[in-house]
């Protein structure tokens, strides 16, 4: 019995000598995978983005309610003092994540789809209006976000006096760039969402062409020039 127990003991030790290192290696592999998998995925995506010859297609399923309308007609001479308006009851308000227009800055080579909301689908396919701000024509601040190395990369060419066009299904709007500033991402004074006048603020990560989130943002400010005012009473 003693010999049998010793033999069994040695057998178990031999198995442990083989099994324990295997278990240890599996645990190390799983830990390494958990730590480095996100980075490897990001690097793989970036490599594919920059070095692939295939067209970059970020499109995911989203709803498009944008129906272009003709350019706003010039007011008649006898109505030149009257504001152009559109009834709020005639507007189909966009839901979060829907495309409802276009944003164009010809001098900056920008011609983008305009979404309501700034989620990943919106910013991977165009530029998006922050949900806490307003839509064109509402008489408030319009805060629009876009990625610095894709759809808002052209903001690096922004200059005072350039025109910004925003086309929607209920009217076409024009704004004029008045200022460009670089601020910290945490600087809440860079925009005023409580303003009671129509103004457009576009922003993106800064410096331009840099990958990933950066601590700074480039803000481009524009004043309202033309477009139908939304009549909130009708």
GROMACS .gro file of C-alpha atoms in nm:
model
  234
    1UNK     CA    1   0.000   0.000   0.000
    2UNK     CA    2   0.280   0.236   0.084
    3UNK     CA    3   0.447   0.181  -0.251
    4UNK     CA    4   0.118   0.225  -0.427
    5UNK     CA    5   0.051   0.556  -0.249
    6UNK     CA    6   0.400   0.682  -0.330
    7UNK     CA    7   0.354   0.589  -0.692
    8UNK     CA    8   0.020   0.765  -0.701
    9UNK     CA    9   0.176   1.070  -0.534
   10UNK     CA   10   0.452   1.088  -0.795
   11UNK     CA   11   0.195   1.049  -1.071
   12UNK     CA   12  -0.008   1.340  -0.939
   13UNK     CA   13   0.305   1.553  -0.911
   14UNK     CA   14   0.387   1.476  -1.272
   15UNK     CA   15   0.042   1.576  -1.388
   16UNK     CA   16   0.054   1.896  -1.185
   17UNK     CA   17   0.391   1.979  -1.340
   18UNK     CA   18   0.225   1.970  -1.684
   19UNK     CA   19  -0.124   2.107  -1.606
   20UNK     CA   20  -0.033   2.403  -1.385
   21UNK     CA   21   0.193   2.576  -1.642
   22UNK     CA   22  -0.077   2.529  -1.906
   23UNK     CA   23  -0.340   2.688  -1.680
   24UNK     CA   24  -0.095   2.968  -1.596
   25UNK     CA   25  -0.031   3.037  -1.966
   26UNK     CA   26  -0.405   3.043  -2.041
   27UNK     CA   27  -0.466   3.294  -1.761
   28UNK     CA   28  -0.179   3.517  -1.883
   29UNK     CA   29  -0.313   3.501  -2.240
   30UNK     CA   30  -0.664   3.599  -2.132
   31UNK     CA   31  -0.531   3.890  -1.924
   32UNK     CA   32  -0.316   4.016  -2.211
   33UNK     CA   33  -0.605   3.984  -2.454
   34UNK     CA   34  -0.836   4.182  -2.224
   35UNK     CA   35  -0.577   4.459  -2.183
   36UNK     CA   36  -0.447   4.491  -2.538
   37UNK     CA   37  -0.745   4.389  -2.755
   38UNK     CA   38  -0.901   4.739  -2.764
   39UNK     CA   39  -0.568   4.894  -2.869
   40UNK     CA   40  -0.510   4.630  -3.135
   41UNK     CA   41  -0.861   4.686  -3.269
   42UNK     CA   42  -0.804   5.062  -3.287
   43UNK     CA   43  -0.465   5.023  -3.456
   44UNK     CA   44  -0.612   4.777  -3.703
   45UNK     CA   45  -0.896   5.019  -3.785
   46UNK     CA   46  -0.658   5.313  -3.826
   47UNK     CA   47  -0.427   5.106  -4.045
   48UNK     CA   48  -0.721   5.005  -4.262
   49UNK     CA   49  -0.839   5.366  -4.280
   50UNK     CA   50  -0.509   5.509  -4.400
   51UNK     CA   51  -0.359   5.231  -4.606
   52UNK     CA   52  -0.655   5.056  -4.767
   53UNK     CA   53  -0.723   5.131  -5.133
   54UNK     CA   54  -1.092   5.061  -5.082
   55UNK     CA   55  -1.339   5.352  -5.052
   56UNK     CA   56  -1.401   5.456  -4.691
   57UNK     CA   57  -1.762   5.361  -4.619
   58UNK     CA   58  -1.873   5.444  -4.266
   59UNK     CA   59  -2.242   5.427  -4.349
   60UNK     CA   60  -2.466   5.257  -4.100
   61UNK     CA   61  -2.840   5.248  -4.108
   62UNK     CA   62  -2.995   5.587  -4.034
   63UNK     CA   63  -3.308   5.773  -4.138
   64UNK     CA   64  -3.283   6.054  -4.393
   65UNK     CA   65  -3.571   6.304  -4.394
   66UNK     CA   66  -3.388   6.567  -4.599
   67UNK     CA   67  -3.574   6.681  -4.910
   68UNK     CA   68  -3.394   6.973  -5.083
   69UNK     CA   69  -3.596   7.283  -5.156
   70UNK     CA   70  -3.525   7.554  -5.413
   71UNK     CA   71  -3.322   7.855  -5.314
   72UNK     CA   72  -3.510   8.111  -5.110
   73UNK     CA   73  -3.670   8.364  -5.349
   74UNK     CA   74  -3.570   8.727  -5.313
   75UNK     CA   75  -3.840   8.929  -5.137
   76UNK     CA   76  -4.055   9.158  -5.347
   77UNK     CA   77  -3.980   9.528  -5.325
   78UNK     CA   78  -4.300   9.605  -5.141
   79UNK     CA   79  -4.227   9.328  -4.892
   80UNK     CA   80  -3.857   9.394  -4.836
   81UNK     CA   81  -3.912   9.483  -4.471
   82UNK     CA   82  -4.097   9.163  -4.396
   83UNK     CA   83  -3.915   8.863  -4.256
   84UNK     CA   84  -3.935   8.536  -4.439
   85UNK     CA   85  -4.109   8.284  -4.214
   86UNK     CA   86  -4.213   7.921  -4.207
   87UNK     CA   87  -4.488   7.782  -3.987
   88UNK     CA   88  -4.369   7.549  -3.714
   89UNK     CA   89  -4.666   7.325  -3.796
   90UNK     CA   90  -4.526   7.278  -4.148
   91UNK     CA   91  -4.190   7.146  -4.023
   92UNK     CA   92  -4.107   6.782  -3.970
   93UNK     CA   93  -3.869   6.805  -3.677
   94UNK     CA   94  -3.580   6.558  -3.698
   95UNK     CA   95  -3.542   6.284  -3.443
   96UNK     CA   96  -3.209   6.214  -3.281
   97UNK     CA   97  -2.970   6.056  -3.531
   98UNK     CA   98  -3.165   6.155  -3.843
   99UNK     CA   99  -3.017   6.340  -4.138
  100UNK     CA  100  -3.227   6.646  -4.207
  101UNK     CA  101  -3.003   6.871  -4.414
  102UNK     CA  102  -2.662   6.965  -4.553
  103UNK     CA  103  -2.385   7.199  -4.435
  104UNK     CA  104  -2.173   7.361  -4.706
  105UNK     CA  105  -1.871   7.592  -4.688
  106UNK     CA  106  -1.743   7.624  -5.042
  107UNK     CA  107  -1.427   7.815  -4.944
  108UNK     CA  108  -1.331   7.532  -4.706
  109UNK     CA  109  -1.423   7.247  -4.942
  110UNK     CA  110  -1.689   7.130  -4.697
  111UNK     CA  111  -2.009   6.970  -4.823
  112UNK     CA  112  -2.151   6.744  -4.553
  113UNK     CA  113  -2.466   6.568  -4.449
  114UNK     CA  114  -2.625   6.744  -4.151
  115UNK     CA  115  -2.765   6.529  -3.869
  116UNK     CA  116  -2.964   6.613  -3.560
  117UNK     CA  117  -2.752   6.472  -3.281
  118UNK     CA  118  -2.381   6.403  -3.254
  119UNK     CA  119  -2.369   6.028  -3.202
  120UNK     CA  120  -2.120   5.798  -3.374
  121UNK     CA  121  -2.343   5.728  -3.675
  122UNK     CA  122  -2.389   6.102  -3.736
  123UNK     CA  123  -2.021   6.192  -3.700
  124UNK     CA  124  -1.909   5.894  -3.909
  125UNK     CA  125  -2.129   6.009  -4.196
  126UNK     CA  126  -2.127   6.389  -4.166
  127UNK     CA  127  -2.166   6.658  -3.900
  128UNK     CA  128  -2.419   6.675  -3.619
  129UNK     CA  129  -2.612   6.937  -3.423
  130UNK     CA  130  -2.574   6.904  -3.047
  131UNK     CA  131  -2.906   6.791  -2.902
  132UNK     CA  132  -2.907   7.072  -2.645
  133UNK     CA  133  -2.893   7.345  -2.911
  134UNK     CA  134  -3.134   7.457  -3.184
  135UNK     CA  135  -3.207   7.384  -3.549
  136UNK     CA  136  -3.170   7.655  -3.818
  137UNK     CA  137  -3.441   7.919  -3.811
  138UNK     CA  138  -3.533   7.874  -3.445
  139UNK     CA  139  -3.358   8.193  -3.334
  140UNK     CA  140  -3.111   8.029  -3.098
  141UNK     CA  141  -2.757   7.891  -3.093
  142UNK     CA  142  -2.682   7.609  -3.338
  143UNK     CA  143  -2.386   7.403  -3.213
  144UNK     CA  144  -2.246   7.168  -3.477
  145UNK     CA  145  -1.975   6.905  -3.419
  146UNK     CA  146  -1.759   6.718  -3.668
  147UNK     CA  147  -1.439   6.515  -3.670
  148UNK     CA  148  -1.119   6.709  -3.735
  149UNK     CA  149  -0.961   6.449  -3.967
  150UNK     CA  150  -1.271   6.385  -4.180
  151UNK     CA  151  -1.582   6.599  -4.231
  152UNK     CA  152  -1.465   6.913  -4.048
  153UNK     CA  153  -1.102   6.894  -4.156
  154UNK     CA  154  -1.171   7.182  -4.395
  155UNK     CA  155  -1.234   7.418  -4.103
  156UNK     CA  156  -0.857   7.474  -4.097
  157UNK     CA  157  -0.918   7.698  -4.401
  158UNK     CA  158  -1.192   7.898  -4.228
  159UNK     CA  159  -1.161   8.277  -4.245
  160UNK     CA  160  -1.375   8.571  -4.140
  161UNK     CA  161  -1.628   8.670  -4.403
  162UNK     CA  162  -1.671   8.324  -4.556
  163UNK     CA  163  -2.028   8.207  -4.607
  164UNK     CA  164  -2.176   7.893  -4.453
  165UNK     CA  165  -2.487   7.740  -4.610
  166UNK     CA  166  -2.725   7.510  -4.428
  167UNK     CA  167  -2.993   7.347  -4.642
  168UNK     CA  168  -3.298   7.187  -4.484
  169UNK     CA  169  -3.634   7.057  -4.603
  170UNK     CA  170  -3.808   7.372  -4.480
  171UNK     CA  171  -3.563   7.634  -4.604
  172UNK     CA  172  -3.207   7.732  -4.691
  173UNK     CA  173  -2.991   7.935  -4.453
  174UNK     CA  174  -2.678   8.144  -4.489
  175UNK     CA  175  -2.436   8.245  -4.213
  176UNK     CA  176  -2.114   8.448  -4.222
  177UNK     CA  177  -1.803   8.349  -4.030
  178UNK     CA  178  -1.710   8.617  -3.777
  179UNK     CA  179  -1.440   8.457  -3.563
  180UNK     CA  180  -1.219   8.151  -3.512
  181UNK     CA  181  -1.086   8.055  -3.170
  182UNK     CA  182  -0.901   7.763  -3.012
  183UNK     CA  183  -1.027   7.677  -2.664
  184UNK     CA  184  -0.992   7.395  -2.416
  185UNK     CA  185  -1.246   7.116  -2.456
  186UNK     CA  186  -1.363   7.185  -2.101
  187UNK     CA  187  -1.419   7.558  -2.160
  188UNK     CA  188  -1.798   7.607  -2.137
  189UNK     CA  189  -1.762   7.980  -2.208
  190UNK     CA  190  -1.676   7.897  -2.571
  191UNK     CA  191  -2.048   7.882  -2.654
  192UNK     CA  192  -2.374   8.021  -2.519
  193UNK     CA  193  -2.667   7.788  -2.567
  194UNK     CA  194  -2.896   8.034  -2.391
  195UNK     CA  195  -2.846   8.312  -2.649
  196UNK     CA  196  -3.174   8.458  -2.773
  197UNK     CA  197  -3.050   8.529  -3.125
  198UNK     CA  198  -2.966   8.302  -3.416
  199UNK     CA  199  -2.598   8.212  -3.442
  200UNK     CA  200  -2.396   7.918  -3.567
  201UNK     CA  201  -2.097   7.762  -3.389
  202UNK     CA  202  -1.900   7.481  -3.551
  203UNK     CA  203  -1.632   7.296  -3.357
  204UNK     CA  204  -1.386   7.012  -3.393
  205UNK     CA  205  -1.079   6.866  -3.223
  206UNK     CA  206  -0.759   7.066  -3.257
  207UNK     CA  207  -0.490   7.043  -3.396
  208UNK     CA  208  -0.631   6.943  -3.732
  209UNK     CA  209  -0.521   6.609  -3.880
  210UNK     CA  210  -0.435   6.474  -3.534
  211UNK     CA  211  -0.583   6.136  -3.449
  212UNK     CA  212  -0.801   6.073  -3.145
  213UNK     CA  213  -0.943   6.309  -2.888
  214UNK     CA  214  -0.730   6.614  -2.809
  215UNK     CA  215  -0.753   6.859  -2.515
  216UNK     CA  216  -0.827   7.154  -2.745
  217UNK     CA  217  -1.114   7.245  -2.976
  218UNK     CA  218  -1.131   7.483  -3.271
  219UNK     CA  219  -1.450   7.691  -3.265
  220UNK     CA  220  -1.574   7.871  -3.575
  221UNK     CA  221  -1.840   8.135  -3.510
  222UNK     CA  222  -2.088   8.264  -3.768
  223UNK     CA  223  -2.372   8.516  -3.766
  224UNK     CA  224  -2.711   8.474  -3.927
  225UNK     CA  225  -2.747   8.632  -4.273
  226UNK     CA  226  -3.059   8.491  -4.432
  227UNK     CA  227  -3.319   8.215  -4.415
  228UNK     CA  228  -3.677   8.167  -4.301
  229UNK     CA  229  -3.757   8.231  -3.938
  230UNK     CA  230  -3.962   7.958  -3.771
  231UNK     CA  231  -4.295   8.100  -3.660
  232UNK     CA  232  -4.349   7.927  -3.325
  233UNK     CA  233  -4.708   8.048  -3.298
  234UNK     CA  234  -4.843   7.873  -3.609
   0.00000   0.00000   0.00000
